[in-house]
C-alpha positions as a Python dict, from the first residue, in 0.01 Angstrom:
ca = {
    (1, 'M'): (0, 0, 0),
    (2, 'K'): (-10, 218, 304),
    (3, 'G'): (206, 522, 364),
    (4, 'F'): (265, 872, 241),
    (5, 'T'): (328, 968, -116),
    (6, 'L'): (627, 1171, -227),
    (7, 'I'): (405, 1477, -279),
    (8, 'E'): (278, 1454, 80),
    (9, 'W'): (637, 1437, 211),
    (10, 'V'): (734, 1738, 0),
    (11, 'V'): (438, 1937, 135),
    (12, 'V'): (533, 1848, 494),
    (13, 'A'): (897, 1944, 430),
    (14, 'A'): (786, 2276, 276),
    (15, 'I'): (567, 2355, 578),
    (16, 'I'): (853, 2276, 817),
    (17, 'A'): (1092, 2493, 613),
    (18, 'I'): (848, 2785, 623),
    (19, 'L'): (808, 2751, 1001),
    (20, 'V'): (1186, 2748, 1047),
    (21, 'L'): (1228, 3054, 825),
    (22, 'I'): (971, 3240, 1033),
    (23, 'S'): (1095, 3134, 1377),
    (24, 'V'): (1476, 3160, 1346),
    (25, 'P'): (1490, 3539, 1290),
    (26, 'R'): (1256, 3587, 1587),
    (27, 'F'): (1484, 3384, 1813),
    (28, 'M'): (1781, 3588, 1693),
    (29, 'E'): (1590, 3909, 1770),
    (30, 'L'): (1513, 3787, 2122),
    (31, 'G'): (1884, 3737, 2187),
    (32, 'D'): (1954, 4090, 2068),
    (33, 'L'): (1681, 4231, 2292),
    (34, 'Q'): (1833, 4047, 2587),
    (35, 'D'): (2179, 4189, 2510),
    (36, 'R'): (2032, 4541, 2492),
    (37, 'A'): (1858, 4496, 2828),
    (38, 'V'): (2175, 4370, 2997),
    (39, 'I'): (2390, 4656, 2865),
    (40, 'G'): (2122, 4909, 2958),
    (41, 'A'): (2110, 4771, 3313),
    (42, 'N'): (2490, 4755, 3339),
    (43, 'T'): (2519, 5114, 3222),
    (44, 'Q'): (2273, 5224, 3489),
    (45, 'L'): (2462, 5029, 3758),
    (46, 'V'): (2787, 5200, 3659),
    (47, 'R'): (2623, 5545, 3659),
    (48, 'E'): (2482, 5485, 4008),
    (49, 'A'): (2816, 5355, 4140),
    (50, 'L'): (2996, 5654, 3990),
    (51, 'A'): (2751, 5897, 4150),
    (52, 'R'): (2796, 5725, 4490),
    (53, 'R'): (3176, 5742, 4459),
    (54, 'V'): (3176, 6111, 4371),
    (55, 'E'): (2933, 6184, 4656),
    (56, 'Q'): (3136, 5982, 4909),
    (57, 'T'): (3478, 6117, 4818),
    (58, 'G'): (3380, 6472, 4731),
    (59, 'I'): (3642, 6480, 4457),
    (60, 'G'): (3615, 6460, 4081),
    (61, 'F'): (3553, 6160, 3866),
    (62, 'P'): (3783, 5859, 3912),
    (63, 'E'): (4026, 5764, 3636),
    (64, 'A'): (3870, 5420, 3602),
    (65, 'I'): (3567, 5220, 3707),
    (66, 'T'): (3686, 4968, 3967),
    (67, 'A'): (3531, 4668, 4143),
    (68, 'D'): (3538, 4835, 4485),
    (69, 'M'): (3273, 5080, 4360),
    (70, 'F'): (3011, 4803, 4346),
    (71, 'P'): (2838, 4616, 4630),
    (72, 'A'): (2890, 4286, 4444),
    (73, 'G'): (3263, 4357, 4425),
    (74, 'R'): (3288, 4334, 4048),
    (75, 'V'): (3249, 4569, 3755),
    (76, 'P'): (2947, 4488, 3534),
    (77, 'E'): (3031, 4336, 3196),
    (78, 'R'): (3144, 4600, 2946),
    (79, 'T'): (3048, 4402, 2637),
    (80, 'V'): (2743, 4184, 2580),
    (81, 'G'): (2689, 4063, 2226),
    (82, 'R'): (2753, 4359, 1999),
    (83, 'Y'): (2674, 4621, 2263),
    (84, 'R'): (2906, 4780, 2518),
    (85, 'W'): (2919, 5059, 2773),
    (86, 'S'): (3206, 5303, 2806),
    (87, 'Y'): (3328, 5556, 3061),
    (88, 'D'): (3491, 5893, 2996),
    (89, 'P'): (3679, 6002, 3311),
    (90, 'A'): (3721, 6358, 3182),
    (91, 'T'): (3346, 6421, 3188),
    (92, 'G'): (3223, 6138, 3412),
    (93, 'T'): (2995, 6023, 3132),
    (94, 'V'): (2889, 5659, 3111),
    (95, 'S'): (2732, 5575, 2777),
    (96, 'H'): (2643, 5274, 2563),
    (97, 'N'): (2620, 5205, 2191),
    (98, 'I'): (2257, 5090, 2182),
    (99, 'P'): (2087, 5271, 1891),
    (100, 'E'): (1791, 5488, 1986),
}
C-alpha cells in the first residue's frame, strides 16, 4: 500500500500547529505596532494644527479640535485599536495613551 501512516500525519499536524502558535502572536503584534504608529502620527498632526491655529489667531487654545484646522478638512481618528489621543483645551496639551 502507498500513502502516509497515521504517525506521519500526526507529525505533520504537530509541525503545522507549532508554526501557527509561533506566527499568530507575531501577526497580532504587527497590528498593535501599526495602531501605535497611526495614533502617534495623528497626535503629531493635531499638535501641528493646534500650533498653526494659535499662531494664526493670536488667541489662546480653542475649546475643541475641529476639521477646519486641517488641510484635509477632517480631524484625524481619535481612537485606533486600543490607543487614542486626547486634547486638553485648558493647557493646549495633545497626548496619547501609548505606553513608553
